[in-house]
């Protein structure tokens, strides 16, 4: 399932509307609610008036897709709305299934994204009316979502409308990934400067600290970079631990939303107060062995602690081990329930708190209409798209504002794979694109091999391979029906495969009368390989065997030539070309290459 956003309800009150959801069911999971009398075996039926029924189910779902008029939907949901930070996403599909409208909760609730996905799956037009889409900007209230940043205090509406008006926005970013900054459109309104001399209308602060400068409308995003080390006496109360942490944070203007985790020594792994607090803050709690903590240099070692637990420091050492850079040394707090020590370290890289995913996507031969819907959906969904520059240019129309795009040169396959794995391991969702099919001379093998070397557990990151139309299929479609009988693909590139192996395979398939598709047939540096292949082929096939070459299939410069084996070496064959060599039965009729499957011969 490509889209596992959240519990979704599809509302189909009209007799025909449930059918629209058939096309969506491969893409996303949802419950369909239909009115009585609607013929829909997979639907749940509601008996009450829809307005009453919605009241009952409203809090069970985080998103609603209605097939109904916008007017009716507005009237139905209006009494149920509370605030945009908690209201669900509402998307409307018109009853003919041609338009998908993001009606409510575009950013925070994810309705824009849901509407994009629904529209792609239905082949419909998406309608987004938020200003940030128009400006190709990430929206201020979802800016940090990919990296798991948390939202702190802020005048979110005022800052969003300052951005929509195109006013200058000061961005002060002390922590967290700056990848988003590298992917802004030209003419964006953000200024990344400390000084206040400029005429800024609003500010975005991205920091573990809470900005205390109220001279402008501002919002606080908090990357999760703080590791709070805790030592405590047995059975210290949750209240004492919480108070100790909150006071420490407050003294240093740090936000509790910036906490990545609570950390301590193994002995404290079952300490109820810490466990409960971590749960109520919704953050992880993990511990280190005394042996590991002993190795860490700390500013405030204690002989007493050492005699009790076998290391001179718990709070400071654990926080340094987790977060690297100690910014708040140990402080002690006490009450009648016991004592607590708190120390805080800050890490370079934020904790995202999600399992990353990596989509290996085949983008087909080149034009967008040869790209599968599954590939389009995944490309729309991911945080990051990585690929070879040429293919990324072709995919530009599919990019959504705020996506991170990383382009590489054609030869940098290993770098592309490593970068994609690195970002997915961190917690981002990443698409690594190959032309054609990712699993045919593409990036899928390299990624899986690299993961295998890293002892990948099969879950983290999650991998999904999305097939694409490979070059031999697009070339075949342009040439007629050359692949109608057994065929094979051979790459003539000997950069990674020894030439002797390629020769042996050519020899074997030429002899066995396979139709042959040659990938990577000839480059500026590799001319000889095609000549040698031809010499092998003519030993087993007649010179008038039909062959076809297709260059840049489905791209602007497409060229299709039908010829014979005799002419092969004179044809304009290069690295953008796929060559298809017929078998002994292949013939040519007009501009079509035809390999018989055997139907007509059988009847003769
Ligand atoms: N993963 C790709 C193949 C990459 S190898 C796929 O499945 O198609 C690169 C080779 O593929 C090129 O040298 C060329 O032989 C072939 N190729 C890729 N795209 C092509 C296109 N649009 N038209 C013709 N050949 C193409």
Coordinates of C-alpha atoms and ligand atoms in Angstrom, one line a residue:
X1 CA 0.0 0.0 0.0
X2 CA 1.6 3.2 -1.1
X3 CA -0.4 5.6 1.0
X4 CA -0.7 4.6 4.6
X5 CA -1.4 8.1 5.8
X6 CA -4.0 7.6 8.5
X7 CA -7.5 6.1 9.1
X8 CA -9.5 7.3 6.2
X9 CA -13.2 7.4 5.6
X10 CA -14.7 7.6 2.1
X11 CA -18.2 8.9 2.1
X12 CA -20.4 7.9 -0.8
X13 CA -24.0 9.0 -0.3
X14 CA -25.1 8.8 -3.9
X15 CA -25.9 5.6 -5.8
X16 CA -23.0 5.9 -8.3
X17 CA -20.4 7.4 -6.0
X18 CA -19.1 4.3 -4.4
X19 CA -17.7 3.1 -7.8
X20 CA -15.3 6.0 -7.8
X21 CA -13.5 4.4 -4.9
X22 CA -12.8 1.2 -6.7
X23 CA -9.9 2.9 -8.5
X24 CA -8.5 4.1 -5.2
X25 CA -8.5 0.8 -3.3
X26 CA -5.1 -0.3 -4.6
X27 CA -3.5 2.9 -3.5
X28 CA -4.9 3.6 -0.1
X29 CA -6.8 1.9 2.7
X30 CA -10.1 3.4 3.7
X31 CA -13.6 2.5 5.0
X32 CA -16.4 3.3 2.6
X33 CA -19.6 4.6 4.1
X34 CA -22.6 4.6 1.8
X35 CA -26.2 5.6 2.2
X36 CA -28.9 3.0 2.3
X37 CA -29.8 1.6 -1.0
X38 CA -26.4 2.2 -2.6
X39 CA -25.3 -1.0 -4.3
X40 CA -21.9 -1.5 -2.8
X41 CA -20.9 -4.9 -1.3
X42 CA -17.6 -3.5 0.3
X43 CA -19.3 -0.5 1.9
X44 CA -20.6 0.0 5.4
X45 CA -24.0 1.4 5.4
X46 CA -25.3 4.3 7.6
X47 CA -29.0 4.5 8.6
X48 CA -29.1 8.0 10.2
X49 CA -29.1 11.2 8.2
X50 CA -25.5 11.7 7.0
X51 CA -25.1 14.8 9.3
X52 CA -25.9 12.6 12.3
X53 CA -23.7 9.8 11.1
X54 CA -20.8 12.1 10.6
X55 CA -21.0 13.3 14.2
X56 CA -20.6 9.7 15.3
X57 CA -17.6 8.8 13.2
X58 CA -15.9 12.2 13.0
X59 CA -13.3 11.5 15.7
X60 CA -12.5 8.0 14.4
X61 CA -10.8 9.2 11.2
X62 CA -8.0 11.6 10.4
X63 CA -9.2 12.1 6.8
X64 CA -12.5 12.1 4.9
X65 CA -13.0 11.8 1.2
X66 CA -16.5 12.9 0.1
X67 CA -18.1 12.3 -3.3
X68 CA -20.5 15.1 -3.1
X69 CA -20.9 18.8 -4.0
X70 CA -18.6 21.2 -2.1
X71 CA -21.6 23.1 -0.8
X72 CA -23.1 20.0 0.7
X73 CA -19.8 19.0 2.3
X74 CA -19.3 22.5 3.8
X75 CA -22.7 22.4 5.4
X76 CA -22.1 18.9 6.7
X77 CA -18.7 19.4 8.3
X78 CA -19.1 23.0 9.5
X79 CA -20.7 22.2 12.8
X80 CA -18.0 19.6 13.6
X81 CA -14.9 21.8 13.1
X82 CA -12.8 22.9 16.0
X83 CA -9.3 24.1 15.0
X84 CA -7.0 23.5 12.2
X85 CA -4.5 21.8 14.5
X86 CA -6.9 19.0 15.3
X87 CA -9.5 18.9 12.5
X88 CA -9.2 16.0 10.0
X89 CA -8.3 16.4 6.3
X90 CA -11.4 16.9 4.1
X91 CA -11.1 16.2 0.4
X92 CA -14.0 16.4 -2.1
X93 CA -14.3 14.5 -5.3
X94 CA -16.9 15.7 -7.8
X95 CA -19.5 13.0 -8.6
X96 CA -18.0 12.6 -12.2
X97 CA -14.6 11.8 -10.7
X98 CA -12.8 14.5 -12.7
X99 CA -11.8 16.9 -10.0
X100 CA -10.3 16.4 -6.5
X101 CA -10.5 19.4 -4.2
X102 CA -8.5 19.8 -1.0
X103 CA -11.2 21.5 1.0
X104 CA -10.0 21.6 4.6
X105 CA -6.8 20.9 6.5
X106 CA -4.5 21.4 3.5
X107 CA -1.3 21.5 5.3
X108 CA -1.4 20.2 8.9
X109 CA -4.0 17.6 8.4
X110 CA -2.5 16.5 5.1
X111 CA -5.5 17.2 2.8
X112 CA -3.4 18.7 0.0
X113 CA -1.2 15.6 -0.1
X114 CA -4.3 13.3 0.2
X115 CA -6.0 15.2 -2.7
X116 CA -2.8 14.9 -4.9
X117 CA -2.8 11.1 -4.3
X118 CA -6.5 10.7 -4.9
X119 CA -6.2 12.7 -8.1
X120 CA -3.3 10.7 -9.4
X121 CA -5.0 7.5 -8.7
X122 CA -8.2 8.6 -10.4
X123 CA -6.4 10.4 -13.3
X124 CA -8.3 13.5 -12.1
X125 CA -7.3 17.1 -11.8
X126 CA -6.3 18.2 -8.3
X127 CA -7.5 21.6 -7.0
X128 CA -5.4 23.2 -4.3
X129 CA -6.2 26.7 -3.2
X130 CA -3.5 27.2 -0.5
X131 CA -1.2 30.2 -1.3
X132 CA 2.0 28.2 -0.6
X133 CA 1.3 25.8 -3.5
X134 CA 1.0 28.7 -5.8
X135 CA 4.3 30.1 -4.6
X136 CA 6.0 26.6 -4.8
X137 CA 6.9 27.1 -1.2
X138 CA 6.8 24.6 1.7
X139 CA 4.1 25.7 4.1
X140 CA 5.3 27.2 7.3
X141 CA 3.2 24.8 9.4
X142 CA 4.5 21.6 7.9
X143 CA 8.1 22.8 7.1
X144 CA 9.8 20.6 9.7
X145 CA 7.5 17.6 9.4
X146 CA 10.0 15.5 7.3
X147 CA 12.6 15.8 10.0
X148 CA 10.3 15.3 12.9
X149 CA 10.7 18.8 14.2
X150 CA 8.0 19.8 16.7
X151 CA 6.0 23.0 16.6
X152 CA 6.4 25.3 19.6
X153 CA 4.8 28.7 20.3
X154 CA 4.0 31.0 17.5
X155 CA 1.6 33.2 15.6
X156 CA 1.2 30.6 12.9
X157 CA -1.6 32.3 11.1
X158 CA 0.1 35.7 11.0
X159 CA 3.4 34.3 9.7
X160 CA 1.6 32.2 7.1
X161 CA -0.3 35.2 5.8
X162 CA 2.9 37.3 5.8
X163 CA 4.5 34.6 3.5
X164 CA 1.3 34.5 1.3
X165 CA 1.6 38.3 0.9
X166 CA 5.2 37.8 -0.3
X167 CA 6.6 39.8 2.7
X168 CA 10.2 39.4 3.8
X169 CA 10.6 36.6 6.4
X170 CA 13.6 36.3 8.6
X171 CA 14.7 32.7 9.2
X172 CA 17.0 32.1 12.2
X173 CA 18.0 28.4 12.1
X174 CA 20.4 27.2 14.7
X175 CA 19.6 23.5 14.6
X176 CA 18.2 20.9 12.3
X177 CA 18.6 20.0 8.7
X178 CA 19.1 22.8 6.3
X179 CA 18.2 20.7 3.3
X180 CA 15.0 22.6 2.9
X181 CA 16.9 25.9 2.4
X182 CA 18.7 24.4 -0.7
X183 CA 15.4 23.6 -2.3
X184 CA 13.5 26.8 -2.3
X185 CA 12.3 28.4 -5.5
X186 CA 14.0 31.5 -6.8
X187 CA 12.3 34.7 -5.5
X188 CA 11.3 33.0 -2.1
X189 CA 10.6 35.4 0.7
X190 CA 13.1 34.0 3.3
X191 CA 16.2 35.9 4.5
X192 CA 18.7 33.9 6.5
X193 CA 20.4 36.7 8.4
X194 CA 21.0 37.4 12.0
X195 CA 20.9 41.2 11.8
X196 CA 17.7 43.0 12.5
X197 CA 18.4 46.1 10.4
X198 CA 16.2 44.8 7.5
X199 CA 12.6 45.4 7.1
X200 CA 11.3 41.9 8.1
X201 CA 7.6 41.3 8.5
X202 CA 7.8 38.0 10.4
X203 CA 10.3 35.4 11.7
X204 CA 10.7 31.7 11.7
X205 CA 13.0 30.4 14.5
X206 CA 14.3 26.9 14.1
X207 CA 16.2 26.0 17.2
X208 CA 16.3 23.9 20.4
X209 CA 15.8 27.3 22.1
X210 CA 12.6 29.2 22.5
X211 CA 13.0 32.6 20.8
X212 CA 12.3 35.4 23.3
X213 CA 12.4 38.2 20.8
X214 CA 8.8 39.3 20.4
X215 CA 9.4 42.3 18.2
X216 CA 7.9 40.4 15.2
X217 CA 5.2 37.8 14.6
X218 CA 7.2 34.6 14.8
X219 CA 6.9 30.9 15.0
X220 CA 9.1 28.4 16.7
X221 CA 10.1 25.1 15.1
X222 CA 12.1 22.8 17.4
X223 CA 14.3 20.1 15.8
X224 CA 14.7 17.2 18.3
X225 CA 18.4 17.5 19.2
X226 CA 18.4 17.4 23.0
X227 CA 19.4 14.3 24.9
X228 CA 18.5 14.7 28.6
X229 CA 20.7 12.6 30.8
X230 CA 19.1 11.6 34.1
X231 CA 20.5 10.1 37.2
X232 CA 18.2 9.6 40.2
X233 CA 17.7 7.8 43.5
X234 CA 15.4 4.7 43.3
X235 CA 11.7 5.5 43.1
X236 CA 12.1 9.2 42.6
X237 CA 8.7 10.5 41.6
X238 CA 7.8 11.3 38.1
X239 CA 6.8 14.8 39.3
X240 CA 10.3 15.4 40.7
X241 CA 12.0 14.2 37.5
X242 CA 9.6 16.3 35.4
X243 CA 10.1 19.4 37.5
X244 CA 13.9 18.9 37.3
X245 CA 13.9 18.7 33.6
X246 CA 11.5 21.6 33.0
X247 CA 13.4 23.9 35.3
X248 CA 16.7 23.0 33.6
X249 CA 15.2 23.6 30.2
X250 CA 13.7 26.9 31.3
X251 CA 16.9 28.2 32.8
X252 CA 18.5 27.8 29.4
X253 CA 15.6 28.9 27.3
X254 CA 15.4 25.4 25.8
X255 CA 12.1 23.9 24.6
X256 CA 10.8 20.6 25.8
X257 CA 9.7 20.0 22.2
X258 CA 13.4 19.8 21.3
X259 CA 14.0 16.7 23.4
X260 CA 15.0 13.7 21.3
X261 CA 15.2 11.3 24.2
X262 CA 15.7 10.7 27.9
X263 CA 18.9 8.7 28.6
X264 CA 20.4 7.0 31.6
X265 CA 22.3 4.0 32.9
X266 CA 21.1 0.4 32.4
X267 CA 20.4 0.1 36.2
X268 CA 17.6 2.7 35.6
X269 CA 16.0 0.9 32.7
X270 CA 13.1 0.0 35.0
X271 CA 12.9 3.3 36.9
X272 CA 9.1 3.9 36.9
X273 CA 9.3 7.8 37.2
X274 CA 11.5 8.1 34.1
X275 CA 9.5 5.5 32.1
X276 CA 6.2 7.3 32.8
X277 CA 7.6 10.7 32.0
X278 CA 9.0 9.5 28.7
X279 CA 5.6 8.1 27.9
X280 CA 3.8 11.3 28.8
X281 CA 6.3 13.4 26.8
X282 CA 5.9 10.9 24.0
X283 CA 9.7 10.5 23.6
X284 CA 12.0 7.5 23.8
X285 CA 14.0 6.5 26.9
X286 CA 17.1 4.4 26.6
X287 CA 20.0 3.4 28.7
X288 CA 23.8 2.6 28.5
X289 CA 25.9 0.1 30.4
X290 CA 28.2 1.4 33.2
X291 CA 31.0 0.1 31.0
X292 CA 30.1 2.4 28.1
X293 CA 29.5 5.4 30.4
X294 CA 32.9 4.9 32.1
X295 CA 34.7 5.7 28.8
X296 CA 33.1 9.2 28.6
X297 CA 35.0 12.3 29.8
X298 CA 32.7 14.5 31.9
X299 CA 33.1 17.9 33.6
X300 CA 31.6 16.8 37.0
X301 CA 32.8 13.2 37.9
X302 CA 31.7 11.8 41.3
X303 CA 33.5 9.3 43.4
X304 CA 30.3 8.5 45.2
X305 CA 28.4 7.7 42.1
X306 CA 31.3 5.5 41.0
X307 CA 31.2 3.5 44.2
X308 CA 27.5 2.9 43.8
X309 CA 27.1 2.2 40.0
X310 CA 30.6 1.7 38.7
X311 CA 30.9 4.9 36.6
X312 CA 31.8 8.4 37.7
X313 CA 28.9 9.9 35.9
X314 CA 25.4 8.9 34.8
X315 CA 23.5 12.0 33.7
X316 CA 26.4 13.8 31.9
X317 CA 28.0 10.7 30.5
X318 CA 24.7 9.3 29.1
X319 CA 23.7 12.6 27.6
X320 CA 27.1 13.0 26.0
X321 CA 27.1 9.5 24.6
X322 CA 23.7 10.1 23.0
X323 CA 24.0 13.8 21.9
X324 CA 27.8 14.5 21.7
X325 CA 27.9 18.1 22.8
X326 CA 27.2 18.8 26.5
X327 CA 25.4 22.2 26.7
X328 CA 24.0 22.0 30.3
X329 CA 26.2 20.3 32.9
X330 CA 24.8 18.3 35.7
X331 CA 22.4 20.0 38.2
X332 CA 20.9 18.2 41.2
X333 CA 17.3 18.5 42.4
X334 CA 15.7 17.1 45.5
X335 CA 12.4 16.6 47.2
X336 CA 11.0 14.2 49.8
X337 CA 10.8 11.4 47.2
X338 CA 14.5 11.5 46.4
X339 CA 17.1 13.2 44.2
X340 CA 17.5 13.7 40.5
X341 CA 20.5 14.9 38.3
X342 CA 19.9 16.4 34.9
X343 CA 22.4 17.1 32.2
X344 CA 21.7 18.0 28.6
X345 CA 23.6 17.4 25.4
X346 CA 22.8 18.6 21.9
X347 CA 23.4 16.5 18.8
X348 CA 24.4 17.8 15.4
X349 CA 21.7 15.9 13.6
X350 CA 18.1 15.8 14.8
X351 CA 16.2 12.7 15.7
X352 CA 13.4 12.1 13.2
X353 CA 11.6 9.5 15.1
X354 CA 10.2 7.7 12.1
X355 CA 11.2 4.6 10.2
X356 CA 12.5 5.8 6.9
X357 CA 11.5 4.3 3.5
X358 CA 13.3 4.0 0.2
X359 CA 11.3 3.7 -3.0
X360 CA 13.3 2.3 -6.0
X361 CA 11.4 3.8 -8.8
X362 CA 11.6 3.0 -12.5
X363 CA 10.5 6.1 -14.4
X364 CA 10.1 4.4 -17.8
X365 CA 11.6 5.7 -21.0
X366 CA 11.2 9.4 -20.5
X367 CA 7.8 10.9 -21.0
X368 CA 5.5 11.3 -18.0
X369 CA 2.6 9.4 -19.6
X370 CA 4.7 6.3 -19.7
X371 CA 5.2 6.5 -15.9
X372 CA 3.0 4.2 -13.8
X373 CA 0.5 5.6 -11.4
X374 CA 2.3 3.8 -8.5
X375 CA 5.5 5.6 -9.5
X376 CA 3.8 8.9 -9.7
X377 CA 2.1 8.4 -6.3
X378 CA 5.4 7.5 -4.6
X379 CA 7.2 10.4 -6.2
X380 CA 4.5 12.8 -4.9
X381 CA 4.6 11.3 -1.5
X382 CA 8.4 11.2 -0.7
X383 CA 10.4 13.8 1.2
X384 CA 13.5 13.5 -1.1
X385 CA 14.0 12.5 -4.7
X386 CA 17.5 11.4 -5.8
X387 CA 18.5 10.7 -9.3
X388 CA 20.5 11.5 -12.4
X389 CA 20.0 15.1 -13.5
X390 CA 18.4 14.2 -16.9
X391 CA 15.7 12.1 -15.3
X392 CA 15.0 14.5 -12.6
X393 CA 14.4 17.2 -15.2
X394 CA 11.8 15.0 -16.9
X395 CA 10.0 14.5 -13.6
X396 CA 9.9 18.2 -12.7
X397 CA 6.2 18.6 -13.4
X398 CA 5.5 16.0 -10.6
X399 CA 7.5 17.7 -7.9
X400 CA 5.6 19.1 -5.0
X401 CA 6.6 22.3 -3.1
X402 CA 9.0 21.5 -0.3
X403 CA 10.4 18.3 -1.7
X404 CA 14.2 17.9 -1.5
X405 CA 15.7 17.2 -4.9
X406 CA 19.3 15.9 -5.2
X407 CA 20.8 15.5 -8.7
X408 CA 23.9 13.6 -9.5
X409 CA 26.0 13.0 -12.6
X410 CA 25.4 9.9 -14.6
X411 CA 28.5 8.0 -13.3
X412 CA 27.8 8.5 -9.6
X413 CA 25.7 5.5 -9.1
X414 CA 27.4 4.5 -5.8
X415 CA 27.1 8.0 -4.4
X416 CA 23.4 8.1 -5.3
X417 CA 22.7 4.7 -3.7
X418 CA 24.7 5.6 -0.5
X419 CA 23.0 9.0 -0.1
X420 CA 19.5 7.4 -0.6
X421 CA 20.3 4.8 2.0
X422 CA 21.8 7.3 4.4
X423 CA 18.7 9.6 4.3
X424 CA 16.3 6.6 4.6
X425 CA 18.2 5.2 7.5
X426 CA 17.9 8.6 9.2
X427 CA 14.1 8.5 8.8
X428 CA 13.2 10.3 5.7
X429 CA 11.2 8.9 2.8
X430 CA 13.3 8.8 -0.3
X431 CA 12.8 8.0 -3.9
X432 CA 15.8 6.9 -5.9
X433 CA 14.9 7.0 -9.6
X434 CA 16.3 5.0 -12.5
X435 CA 15.2 5.3 -16.0
X436 CA 13.2 2.4 -17.4
X437 CA 12.9 -0.2 -14.7
X438 CA 15.0 0.2 -11.5
X439 CA 15.7 -3.5 -11.4
X440 CA 17.0 -3.8 -15.0
X441 CA 20.5 -2.3 -15.2
X442 CA 19.2 0.2 -12.7
X443 CA 19.7 1.2 -9.1
X444 CA 17.7 -1.5 -7.3
X445 CA 20.4 -4.1 -7.3
X446 CA 23.1 -1.7 -6.1
X447 CA 20.9 -0.6 -3.2
X448 CA 19.9 -4.1 -2.2
X449 CA 23.5 -5.2 -2.4
X450 CA 24.7 -2.3 -0.3
X451 CA 21.9 -3.0 2.3
X452 CA 22.9 -6.7 2.4
X453 CA 26.5 -5.6 3.2
X454 CA 25.1 -3.5 6.1
X455 CA 23.2 -6.4 7.4
X456 CA 19.9 -4.7 6.7
X457 CA 17.1 -6.2 8.9
X458 CA 14.4 -6.0 6.2
X459 CA 12.4 -3.3 8.0
X460 CA 14.5 -0.3 8.6
X461 CA 14.5 1.4 6.1
X462 CA 11.5 0.0 4.4
X463 CA 12.1 -0.7 0.8
X464 CA 9.6 -0.7 -2.0
X465 CA 10.5 -1.4 -5.6
X466 CA 8.2 0.2 -8.2
X467 CA 8.5 -1.2 -11.7
X468 CA 8.8 0.9 -14.8
X469 CA 8.7 0.3 -18.5
X470 CA 12.2 -0.9 -19.4
X471 CA 13.9 0.2 -22.6
X472 CA 13.4 -3.1 -24.4
X473 CA 9.6 -2.7 -24.0
X474 CA 9.5 0.9 -25.2
X475 CA 11.8 0.1 -28.1
X476 CA 9.7 -3.0 -29.0
X477 CA 6.5 -0.9 -28.9
X478 CA 8.0 1.6 -31.3
X479 CA 9.3 -1.2 -33.6
X480 CA 6.2 -3.4 -33.8
X481 CA 6.2 -6.8 -32.2
X482 CA 9.8 -8.0 -32.2
X483 CA 9.7 -9.6 -28.8
X484 CA 6.8 -12.0 -29.4
X485 CA 9.0 -15.0 -28.9
X486 CA 11.7 -15.9 -26.4
X487 CA 14.1 -13.0 -26.0
X488 CA 16.9 -11.8 -23.8
X489 CA 18.7 -8.6 -22.8
X490 CA 22.4 -8.2 -23.0
X491 CA 24.3 -5.1 -21.9
X492 CA 27.4 -4.4 -24.0
X493 CA 28.9 -2.3 -21.2
X494 CA 32.1 -4.0 -19.9
X495 CA 32.7 -1.4 -17.2
X496 CA 31.5 -3.8 -14.5
X497 CA 31.3 -7.1 -16.4
X498 CA 34.3 -8.8 -18.0
X499 CA 34.1 -8.7 -21.8
X500 CA 34.7 -12.4 -22.0
X501 CA 31.5 -13.1 -20.1
X502 CA 29.6 -10.8 -22.4
X503 CA 31.0 -12.6 -25.4
X504 CA 30.1 -16.0 -24.0
X505 CA 26.5 -14.9 -23.5
X506 CA 26.2 -13.3 -26.9
X507 CA 27.5 -16.5 -28.4
X508 CA 25.0 -18.7 -26.5
X509 CA 21.9 -16.6 -27.3
X510 CA 22.8 -16.0 -30.9
X511 CA 23.1 -19.8 -31.3
X512 CA 19.9 -20.4 -29.4
X513 CA 18.0 -18.1 -31.7
X514 CA 16.8 -15.7 -29.0
X515 CA 15.6 -12.3 -30.1
X516 CA 18.2 -10.0 -28.5
X517 CA 17.9 -6.5 -27.0
X518 CA 21.2 -4.8 -26.7
X519 CA 21.5 -2.2 -23.9
X520 CA 24.4 0.2 -23.6
X521 CA 25.4 -0.7 -27.1
X522 CA 28.0 1.9 -28.0
X523 CA 29.6 5.0 -26.4
X524 CA 32.3 7.4 -27.4
X525 CA 34.8 5.3 -25.5
X526 CA 33.3 1.9 -26.3
X527 CA 33.1 1.4 -30.0
X528 CA 34.8 -2.0 -30.4
X529 CA 32.2 -3.9 -28.4
X530 CA 29.4 -3.5 -30.9
X531 CA 31.7 -4.5 -33.7
X532 CA 32.7 -7.7 -31.8
X533 CA 29.0 -8.4 -31.0
X534 CA 28.1 -8.1 -34.7
X535 CA 30.9 -10.6 -35.6
X536 CA 29.4 -13.1 -33.2
X537 CA 25.9 -12.5 -34.4
X538 CA 26.6 -13.0 -38.1
X539 CA 28.1 -16.4 -37.4
X540 CA 24.6 -17.6 -36.4
X541 CA 22.1 -15.3 -38.2
X542 CA 21.8 -14.3 -41.8
X543 CA 22.8 -10.8 -42.8
X544 CA 19.2 -10.0 -43.8
X545 CA 17.9 -10.6 -40.3
X546 CA 15.6 -7.6 -39.4
X547 CA 17.0 -5.4 -36.7
X548 CA 15.6 -2.2 -35.2
X549 CA 17.2 0.6 -33.3
X550 CA 15.3 3.0 -31.1
X551 CA 17.1 6.1 -29.8
X552 CA 15.6 8.1 -27.0
X553 CA 12.3 6.3 -27.1
X554 CA 9.3 8.4 -25.9
X555 CA 11.6 11.5 -25.6
X556 CA 11.8 14.6 -27.7
X557 CA 14.7 13.4 -29.8
X558 CA 13.2 10.0 -30.5
X559 CA 14.5 8.1 -33.6
X560 CA 13.4 4.7 -34.9
X561 CA 15.2 2.9 -37.6
X562 CA 14.4 -0.5 -39.1
X563 CA 17.3 -2.2 -40.9
X564 CA 19.1 -5.5 -41.3
X565 CA 22.0 -7.1 -39.5
X566 CA 24.2 -6.4 -42.6
X567 CA 23.8 -2.6 -41.9
X568 CA 24.0 -2.7 -38.2
X569 CA 27.4 -1.1 -37.7
X570 CA 26.6 1.9 -40.0
X571 CA 23.5 2.9 -38.0
X572 CA 23.6 5.8 -35.6
X573 CA 23.8 3.7 -32.4
X574 CA 24.9 5.3 -29.2
X575 CA 24.3 5.1 -25.4
X576 CA 20.7 6.4 -25.8
X577 CA 19.9 3.6 -28.1
X578 CA 18.4 0.1 -27.7
X579 CA 19.1 -2.3 -30.5
X580 CA 16.7 -5.2 -31.1
X581 CA 17.9 -8.1 -33.3
X582 CA 15.3 -10.4 -34.7
X583 CA 15.5 -14.2 -34.6
X584 CA 15.5 -16.5 -37.6
X585 CA 11.7 -16.1 -38.1
X586 CA 11.5 -12.3 -37.6
X587 CA 10.3 -10.4 -40.7
X588 CA 9.5 -6.9 -41.7
X589 CA 6.3 -5.5 -43.0
X590 CA 6.2 -1.8 -43.8
X591 CA 7.6 -0.1 -40.7
X592 CA 7.0 -3.0 -38.4
X593 CA 9.2 -5.7 -37.2
X594 CA 7.3 -8.9 -36.5
X595 CA 8.5 -12.0 -34.7
X596 CA 5.8 -14.7 -35.1
X597 CA 4.5 -16.3 -32.0
X598 CA 3.3 -19.3 -34.1
X599 CA -0.5 -18.8 -34.2
X600 CA -0.8 -18.4 -38.0
X601 CA 1.8 -21.1 -38.8
X602 CA -0.2 -23.5 -36.7
X603 CA -3.4 -23.0 -38.7
X604 CA -1.7 -23.2 -42.1
Ligands
LIG1 N1 17.1 0.8 -16.3 C1 17.1 1.1 -17.7 C2 18.3 0.7 -18.4 C3 19.5 1.5 -18.0 S1 20.9 1.0 -19.0 C4 15.8 0.4 -18.3 O1 15.2 -0.4 -17.7 O2 15.5 0.8 -19.4 C5 21.0 2.3 -20.1 C6 20.6 1.8 -21.5 O3 19.2 1.6 -21.6 C7 21.0 2.8 -22.6 O4 22.3 2.7 -23.0 C8 20.0 2.3 -23.7 O5 20.5 1.2 -24.3 C9 18.8 1.9 -22.9 N2 17.8 3.0 -22.8 C10 17.4 3.6 -21.7 N3 16.4 4.5 -22.0 C11 16.2 4.5 -23.3 C12 15.3 5.2 -24.2 N4 14.5 6.1 -23.8 N5 15.4 4.8 -25.5 C13 16.2 3.9 -26.0 N6 17.0 3.2 -25.1 C14 17.0 3.5 -23.8

